[in-house]
One Martini backbone bead per residue (centre of mass of N, CA, C, O) as a GRO file, in nm:
protein
  334
    1UNK     BB    1   2.635   1.056  -0.403
    2UNK     BB    2   2.618   1.251  -0.161
    3UNK     BB    3   2.470   1.490  -0.303
    4UNK     BB    4   2.221   1.318  -0.374
    5UNK     BB    5   2.147   1.253  -0.079
    6UNK     BB    6   2.124   1.541   0.029
    7UNK     BB    7   1.909   1.624  -0.158
    8UNK     BB    8   1.693   1.421  -0.072
    9UNK     BB    9   1.674   1.520   0.223
   10UNK     BB   10   1.571   1.803   0.154
   11UNK     BB   11   1.319   1.703   0.000
   12UNK     BB   12   1.193   1.575   0.253
   13UNK     BB   13   1.135   1.827   0.406
   14UNK     BB   14   0.941   1.939   0.191
   15UNK     BB   15   0.743   1.712   0.180
   16UNK     BB   16   0.659   1.729   0.481
   17UNK     BB   17   0.552   2.006   0.487
   18UNK     BB   18   0.336   1.960   0.243
   19UNK     BB   19   0.175   1.738   0.369
   20UNK     BB   20   0.092   1.854   0.639
   21UNK     BB   21  -0.047   2.095   0.536
   22UNK     BB   22  -0.269   1.952   0.376
   23UNK     BB   23  -0.379   1.776   0.584
   24UNK     BB   24  -0.440   1.983   0.813
   25UNK     BB   25  -0.651   2.144   0.633
   26UNK     BB   26  -0.849   1.911   0.573
   27UNK     BB   27  -0.914   1.815   0.851
   28UNK     BB   28  -1.032   2.107   0.937
   29UNK     BB   29  -1.258   2.144   0.722
   30UNK     BB   30  -1.417   1.918   0.831
   31UNK     BB   31  -1.714   1.875   0.940
   32UNK     BB   32  -1.696   1.952   1.288
   33UNK     BB   33  -1.639   1.872   1.673
   34UNK     BB   34  -1.439   1.726   1.880
   35UNK     BB   35  -1.509   1.855   2.132
   36UNK     BB   36  -1.814   1.775   2.138
   37UNK     BB   37  -1.738   1.470   2.123
   38UNK     BB   38  -1.611   1.466   2.416
   39UNK     BB   39  -1.857   1.614   2.588
   40UNK     BB   40  -2.113   1.616   2.434
   41UNK     BB   41  -2.455   1.727   2.383
   42UNK     BB   42  -2.490   1.817   2.716
   43UNK     BB   43  -2.307   2.017   2.728
   44UNK     BB   44  -2.185   2.299   2.792
   45UNK     BB   45  -2.049   2.589   2.663
   46UNK     BB   46  -1.809   2.613   2.873
   47UNK     BB   47  -1.688   2.330   2.836
   48UNK     BB   48  -1.639   2.359   2.542
   49UNK     BB   49  -1.441   2.592   2.554
   50UNK     BB   50  -1.231   2.476   2.732
   51UNK     BB   51  -1.164   2.225   2.542
   52UNK     BB   52  -1.083   2.390   2.312
   53UNK     BB   53  -0.843   2.536   2.443
   54UNK     BB   54  -0.695   2.268   2.530
   55UNK     BB   55  -0.678   2.194   2.206
   56UNK     BB   56  -0.642   2.476   2.032
   57UNK     BB   57  -0.916   2.541   1.847
   58UNK     BB   58  -0.942   2.871   1.915
   59UNK     BB   59  -0.734   2.903   1.682
   60UNK     BB   60  -0.594   2.959   1.413
   61UNK     BB   61  -0.491   2.742   1.171
   62UNK     BB   62  -0.203   2.864   1.138
   63UNK     BB   63  -0.131   2.842   1.426
   64UNK     BB   64  -0.178   2.553   1.471
   65UNK     BB   65   0.030   2.456   1.276
   66UNK     BB   66   0.290   2.598   1.398
   67UNK     BB   67   0.256   2.431   1.668
   68UNK     BB   68   0.276   2.154   1.535
   69UNK     BB   69   0.562   2.197   1.415
   70UNK     BB   70   0.716   2.242   1.675
   71UNK     BB   71   0.669   1.981   1.796
   72UNK     BB   72   0.752   1.784   1.553
   73UNK     BB   73   1.059   1.889   1.590
   74UNK     BB   74   1.058   1.746   1.898
   75UNK     BB   75   0.880   1.464   1.845
   76UNK     BB   76   0.577   1.579   1.880
   77UNK     BB   77   0.236   1.450   1.792
   78UNK     BB   78   0.078   1.443   2.033
   79UNK     BB   79  -0.256   1.407   2.131
   80UNK     BB   80  -0.520   1.230   2.169
   81UNK     BB   81  -0.867   1.269   2.157
   82UNK     BB   82  -0.963   0.965   2.194
   83UNK     BB   83  -0.739   0.833   2.411
   84UNK     BB   84  -0.539   1.036   2.583
   85UNK     BB   85  -0.270   0.970   2.416
   86UNK     BB   86   0.012   0.958   2.292
   87UNK     BB   87   0.072   0.912   1.946
   88UNK     BB   88   0.343   0.754   1.987
   89UNK     BB   89   0.217   0.526   2.154
   90UNK     BB   90   0.004   0.433   1.968
   91UNK     BB   91   0.171   0.352   1.726
   92UNK     BB   92   0.356   0.162   1.869
   93UNK     BB   93   0.122  -0.038   1.932
   94UNK     BB   94   0.028  -0.076   1.619
   95UNK     BB   95   0.287  -0.122   1.438
   96UNK     BB   96   0.341  -0.431   1.445
   97UNK     BB   97   0.096  -0.530   1.295
   98UNK     BB   98   0.143  -0.389   1.032
   99UNK     BB   99   0.427  -0.488   0.975
  100UNK     BB  100   0.354  -0.790   0.956
  101UNK     BB  101   0.144  -0.751   0.711
  102UNK     BB  102   0.360  -0.627   0.513
  103UNK     BB  103   0.576  -0.850   0.513
  104UNK     BB  104   0.395  -1.072   0.399
  105UNK     BB  105   0.295  -0.924   0.144
  106UNK     BB  106   0.577  -0.890   0.023
  107UNK     BB  107   0.652  -1.168   0.006
  108UNK     BB  108   0.452  -1.259  -0.179
  109UNK     BB  109   0.496  -1.055  -0.421
  110UNK     BB  110   0.788  -1.187  -0.467
  111UNK     BB  111   0.735  -1.498  -0.486
  112UNK     BB  112   0.512  -1.454  -0.718
  113UNK     BB  113   0.591  -1.216  -0.912
  114UNK     BB  114   0.866  -1.290  -1.028
  115UNK     BB  115   0.819  -1.581  -1.151
  116UNK     BB  116   0.550  -1.492  -1.324
  117UNK     BB  117   0.723  -1.281  -1.496
  118UNK     BB  118   0.903  -1.513  -1.619
  119UNK     BB  119   0.700  -1.688  -1.730
  120UNK     BB  120   0.547  -1.483  -1.922
  121UNK     BB  121   0.807  -1.402  -2.097
  122UNK     BB  122   0.851  -1.724  -2.189
  123UNK     BB  123   0.512  -1.718  -2.274
  124UNK     BB  124   0.473  -1.530  -2.514
  125UNK     BB  125   0.154  -1.532  -2.644
  126UNK     BB  126   0.031  -1.729  -2.455
  127UNK     BB  127  -0.191  -1.850  -2.243
  128UNK     BB  128  -0.021  -1.787  -1.994
  129UNK     BB  129   0.007  -1.483  -2.066
  130UNK     BB  130  -0.285  -1.416  -2.060
  131UNK     BB  131  -0.347  -1.489  -1.778
  132UNK     BB  132  -0.138  -1.313  -1.637
  133UNK     BB  133  -0.270  -1.052  -1.728
  134UNK     BB  134  -0.538  -1.080  -1.606
  135UNK     BB  135  -0.426  -1.105  -1.310
  136UNK     BB  136  -0.305  -0.815  -1.313
  137UNK     BB  137  -0.551  -0.654  -1.380
  138UNK     BB  138  -0.681  -0.732  -1.112
  139UNK     BB  139  -0.488  -0.601  -0.925
  140UNK     BB  140  -0.520  -0.294  -1.045
  141UNK     BB  141  -0.866  -0.289  -1.031
  142UNK     BB  142  -0.931  -0.431  -0.755
  143UNK     BB  143  -1.059  -0.363  -0.473
  144UNK     BB  144  -0.972  -0.438  -0.159
  145UNK     BB  145  -1.239  -0.449  -0.019
  146UNK     BB  146  -1.376  -0.642  -0.227
  147UNK     BB  147  -1.165  -0.876  -0.196
  148UNK     BB  148  -1.206  -0.911   0.104
  149UNK     BB  149  -1.511  -0.987   0.089
  150UNK     BB  150  -1.487  -1.240  -0.093
  151UNK     BB  151  -1.280  -1.409   0.075
  152UNK     BB  152  -1.468  -1.424   0.331
  153UNK     BB  153  -1.701  -1.577   0.182
  154UNK     BB  154  -1.529  -1.827   0.099
  155UNK     BB  155  -1.330  -1.899   0.345
  156UNK     BB  156  -1.552  -1.842   0.587
  157UNK     BB  157  -1.845  -1.889   0.518
  158UNK     BB  158  -1.834  -2.145   0.334
  159UNK     BB  159  -1.555  -2.320   0.405
  160UNK     BB  160  -1.421  -2.271   0.702
  161UNK     BB  161  -1.073  -2.219   0.683
  162UNK     BB  162  -1.070  -1.902   0.759
  163UNK     BB  163  -1.038  -1.627   0.917
  164UNK     BB  164  -1.178  -1.274   0.929
  165UNK     BB  165  -1.039  -1.165   1.215
  166UNK     BB  166  -0.761  -1.067   1.333
  167UNK     BB  167  -0.478  -1.247   1.514
  168UNK     BB  168  -0.663  -1.400   1.707
  169UNK     BB  169  -0.853  -1.590   1.863
  170UNK     BB  170  -1.092  -1.615   2.086
  171UNK     BB  171  -0.913  -1.655   2.387
  172UNK     BB  172  -0.638  -1.592   2.267
  173UNK     BB  173  -0.324  -1.542   2.419
  174UNK     BB  174  -0.006  -1.316   2.371
  175UNK     BB  175   0.239  -1.144   2.577
  176UNK     BB  176   0.488  -1.190   2.415
  177UNK     BB  177   0.756  -0.946   2.357
  178UNK     BB  178   1.008  -0.898   2.115
  179UNK     BB  179   0.903  -0.774   1.825
  180UNK     BB  180   0.565  -0.787   1.784
  181UNK     BB  181   0.551  -1.058   1.619
  182UNK     BB  182   0.366  -1.328   1.655
  183UNK     BB  183   0.484  -1.542   1.468
  184UNK     BB  184   0.764  -1.499   1.579
  185UNK     BB  185   0.745  -1.511   1.891
  186UNK     BB  186   0.602  -1.801   1.885
  187UNK     BB  187   0.862  -1.932   1.762
  188UNK     BB  188   1.082  -1.832   1.994
  189UNK     BB  189   0.861  -1.972   2.224
  190UNK     BB  190   0.738  -2.256   2.111
  191UNK     BB  191   0.424  -2.153   2.020
  192UNK     BB  192   0.258  -2.327   1.788
  193UNK     BB  193  -0.044  -2.257   1.839
  194UNK     BB  194  -0.013  -1.950   1.784
  195UNK     BB  195   0.127  -1.977   1.514
  196UNK     BB  196  -0.101  -2.103   1.362
  197UNK     BB  197  -0.323  -1.901   1.411
  198UNK     BB  198  -0.182  -1.641   1.312
  199UNK     BB  199  -0.132  -1.760   1.028
  200UNK     BB  200  -0.429  -1.780   0.945
  201UNK     BB  201  -0.500  -1.466   0.997
  202UNK     BB  202  -0.299  -1.346   0.771
  203UNK     BB  203  -0.356  -1.450   0.501
  204UNK     BB  204  -0.587  -1.287   0.371
  205UNK     BB  205  -0.476  -0.987   0.423
  206UNK     BB  206  -0.197  -1.050   0.252
  207UNK     BB  207  -0.338  -1.110  -0.011
  208UNK     BB  208  -0.490  -0.839  -0.044
  209UNK     BB  209  -0.243  -0.654  -0.013
  210UNK     BB  210  -0.059  -0.789  -0.243
  211UNK     BB  211  -0.197  -0.797  -0.523
  212UNK     BB  212  -0.120  -0.510  -0.661
  213UNK     BB  213   0.188  -0.541  -0.634
  214UNK     BB  214   0.223  -0.811  -0.770
  215UNK     BB  215   0.133  -0.709  -1.034
  216UNK     BB  216   0.347  -0.498  -1.074
  217UNK     BB  217   0.586  -0.681  -1.072
  218UNK     BB  218   0.523  -0.875  -1.292
  219UNK     BB  219   0.516  -0.655  -1.531
  220UNK     BB  220   0.810  -0.575  -1.491
  221UNK     BB  221   0.950  -0.848  -1.519
  222UNK     BB  222   0.832  -0.902  -1.810
  223UNK     BB  223   0.934  -0.646  -1.951
  224UNK     BB  224   1.252  -0.682  -1.881
  225UNK     BB  225   1.285  -0.982  -1.997
  226UNK     BB  226   1.208  -0.923  -2.296
  227UNK     BB  227   1.439  -0.702  -2.334
  228UNK     BB  228   1.679  -0.884  -2.261
  229UNK     BB  229   1.612  -1.144  -2.452
  230UNK     BB  230   1.684  -0.945  -2.715
  231UNK     BB  231   1.962  -0.937  -2.661
  232UNK     BB  232   2.269  -1.015  -2.802
  233UNK     BB  233   2.408  -1.167  -2.567
  234UNK     BB  234   2.201  -1.368  -2.539
  235UNK     BB  235   2.211  -1.489  -2.834
  236UNK     BB  236   2.510  -1.564  -2.815
  237UNK     BB  237   2.492  -1.747  -2.541
  238UNK     BB  238   2.305  -1.948  -2.699
  239UNK     BB  239   2.492  -2.009  -2.949
  240UNK     BB  240   2.725  -2.129  -2.724
  241UNK     BB  241   2.546  -2.348  -2.534
  242UNK     BB  242   2.407  -2.234  -2.303
  243UNK     BB  243   2.196  -2.297  -2.073
  244UNK     BB  244   1.893  -2.195  -2.020
  245UNK     BB  245   1.866  -2.177  -1.712
  246UNK     BB  246   2.144  -2.019  -1.680
  247UNK     BB  247   2.066  -1.780  -1.850
  248UNK     BB  248   1.823  -1.673  -1.705
  249UNK     BB  249   1.943  -1.633  -1.421
  250UNK     BB  250   2.250  -1.510  -1.488
  251UNK     BB  251   2.148  -1.302  -1.726
  252UNK     BB  252   1.852  -1.201  -1.740
  253UNK     BB  253   1.746  -1.166  -1.440
  254UNK     BB  254   1.967  -1.002  -1.319
  255UNK     BB  255   1.907  -0.750  -1.524
  256UNK     BB  256   1.606  -0.721  -1.479
  257UNK     BB  257   1.623  -0.643  -1.172
  258UNK     BB  258   1.724  -0.359  -1.163
  259UNK     BB  259   1.441  -0.194  -1.267
  260UNK     BB  260   1.268  -0.342  -1.032
  261UNK     BB  261   1.360  -0.210  -0.755
  262UNK     BB  262   1.175   0.029  -0.761
  263UNK     BB  263   0.907  -0.112  -0.760
  264UNK     BB  264   0.964  -0.265  -0.487
  265UNK     BB  265   0.998  -0.029  -0.309
  266UNK     BB  266   0.721   0.120  -0.369
  267UNK     BB  267   0.552  -0.135  -0.283
  268UNK     BB  268   0.619  -0.122   0.011
  269UNK     BB  269   0.500   0.181   0.045
  270UNK     BB  270   0.214   0.083  -0.063
  271UNK     BB  271   0.154  -0.107   0.180
  272UNK     BB  272   0.125   0.104   0.405
  273UNK     BB  273  -0.114   0.257   0.292
  274UNK     BB  274  -0.296  -0.010   0.205
  275UNK     BB  275  -0.354  -0.094   0.518
  276UNK     BB  276  -0.611   0.053   0.580
  277UNK     BB  277  -0.828  -0.118   0.426
  278UNK     BB  278  -0.746  -0.402   0.517
  279UNK     BB  279  -0.769  -0.358   0.837
  280UNK     BB  280  -1.089  -0.294   0.819
  281UNK     BB  281  -1.191  -0.544   0.693
  282UNK     BB  282  -1.018  -0.745   0.916
  283UNK     BB  283  -0.970  -0.618   1.189
  284UNK     BB  284  -0.687  -0.496   1.218
  285UNK     BB  285  -0.452  -0.400   1.482
  286UNK     BB  286  -0.359  -0.137   1.326
  287UNK     BB  287  -0.280   0.183   1.201
  288UNK     BB  288  -0.520   0.193   1.017
  289UNK     BB  289  -0.744   0.141   1.204
  290UNK     BB  290  -0.670   0.373   1.393
  291UNK     BB  291  -0.720   0.612   1.171
  292UNK     BB  292  -1.022   0.547   1.127
  293UNK     BB  293  -1.117   0.589   1.409
  294UNK     BB  294  -0.997   0.898   1.395
  295UNK     BB  295  -1.169   1.007   1.179
  296UNK     BB  296  -1.463   0.961   1.303
  297UNK     BB  297  -1.346   1.149   1.567
  298UNK     BB  298  -1.156   1.398   1.464
  299UNK     BB  299  -0.844   1.310   1.524
  300UNK     BB  300  -0.598   1.516   1.422
  301UNK     BB  301  -0.324   1.396   1.568
  302UNK     BB  302  -0.337   1.118   1.455
  303UNK     BB  303  -0.362   1.171   1.146
  304UNK     BB  304  -0.098   1.309   1.141
  305UNK     BB  305   0.083   1.100   1.255
  306UNK     BB  306   0.041   0.886   1.043
  307UNK     BB  307   0.127   1.058   0.791
  308UNK     BB  308   0.418   1.099   0.890
  309UNK     BB  309   0.513   0.805   0.909
  310UNK     BB  310   0.439   0.735   0.602
  311UNK     BB  311   0.614   0.946   0.473
  312UNK     BB  312   0.884   0.860   0.600
  313UNK     BB  313   0.886   0.564   0.509
  314UNK     BB  314   0.850   0.623   0.200
  315UNK     BB  315   1.117   0.787   0.172
  316UNK     BB  316   1.320   0.600   0.289
  317UNK     BB  317   1.276   0.368   0.093
  318UNK     BB  318   1.334   0.542  -0.171
  319UNK     BB  319   1.645   0.612  -0.082
  320UNK     BB  320   1.734   0.318  -0.080
  321UNK     BB  321   1.672   0.259  -0.365
  322UNK     BB  322   1.847   0.475  -0.504
  323UNK     BB  323   2.118   0.352  -0.389
  324UNK     BB  324   2.110   0.085  -0.498
  325UNK     BB  325   2.087   0.169  -0.805
  326UNK     BB  326   2.363   0.330  -0.795
  327UNK     BB  327   2.519   0.078  -0.748
  328UNK     BB  328   2.430  -0.105  -0.985
  329UNK     BB  329   2.412   0.195  -1.173
  330UNK     BB  330   2.666   0.416  -1.225
  331UNK     BB  331   2.538   0.575  -1.476
  332UNK     BB  332   2.324   0.768  -1.288
  333UNK     BB  333   2.533   0.933  -1.175
  334UNK     BB  334   2.469   1.270  -1.166
   0.00000   0.00000   0.00000
């Protein structure tokens, strides 16, 4: 297992290098001049040249990339062109909002996806199974931005039940930061008013963000359950008079969840990346909204910093999943 972990860590370094190179080149190929956007259209050419020199944009792209990687290895993600703040500080300020949204979406995906997968496997080829399949197809095919707009039109515009944007209502403030997650911090401080309002604000974006991963988990659990339920030891246990509920939970589901762990882990990583669209639609003040604003401003350091954080997070989650899988299934070691 140690050899496998070391091998994965070395692969992570190569992946980070490859991803940063691709994103860096693509971000610099995009037409536009961030220096010009900073100084404005009326600034003199001399001012423009000085700003480009300060930002390092006067150097060849390869040199710019090598300079960026040198700073990255020392933990420096650069300075945002748009906010004039260190990218690390910006991402640290926006990360709690993204983390809160991702955790709620992940919880919804697990709480709904696993039971729904079990139910559809037990009701195979029935109306319940067909409805479950349609629901899952919608999850993997409906774009997040379209689903978000539809939910806003229904629950905000028509029914006026849930808010459409932000983490808190206008005029409501909450400055106590313990974890950075408003729903948790408000509970810890006993501020039920803020807790209820923050919970209402997170419902719609969490539902939209979780839908695709929920559908994936449901399909995986259903497929694994059907395969396990057809095994001989399940038939033998059923023939020996073991109660059906105990059989499903202790025998079938327990074994079906082993291959599902990989999908669950990848779903968590997918939620991090998928938050970009969801946060934009719901004006959620997280890293996704931050990077979208940075893209419109051609803020290269912020785009690169966001990419590095997401890539590292995704790979760490994938490594943890692989380790758990090896622990649960020793046959795949080596």
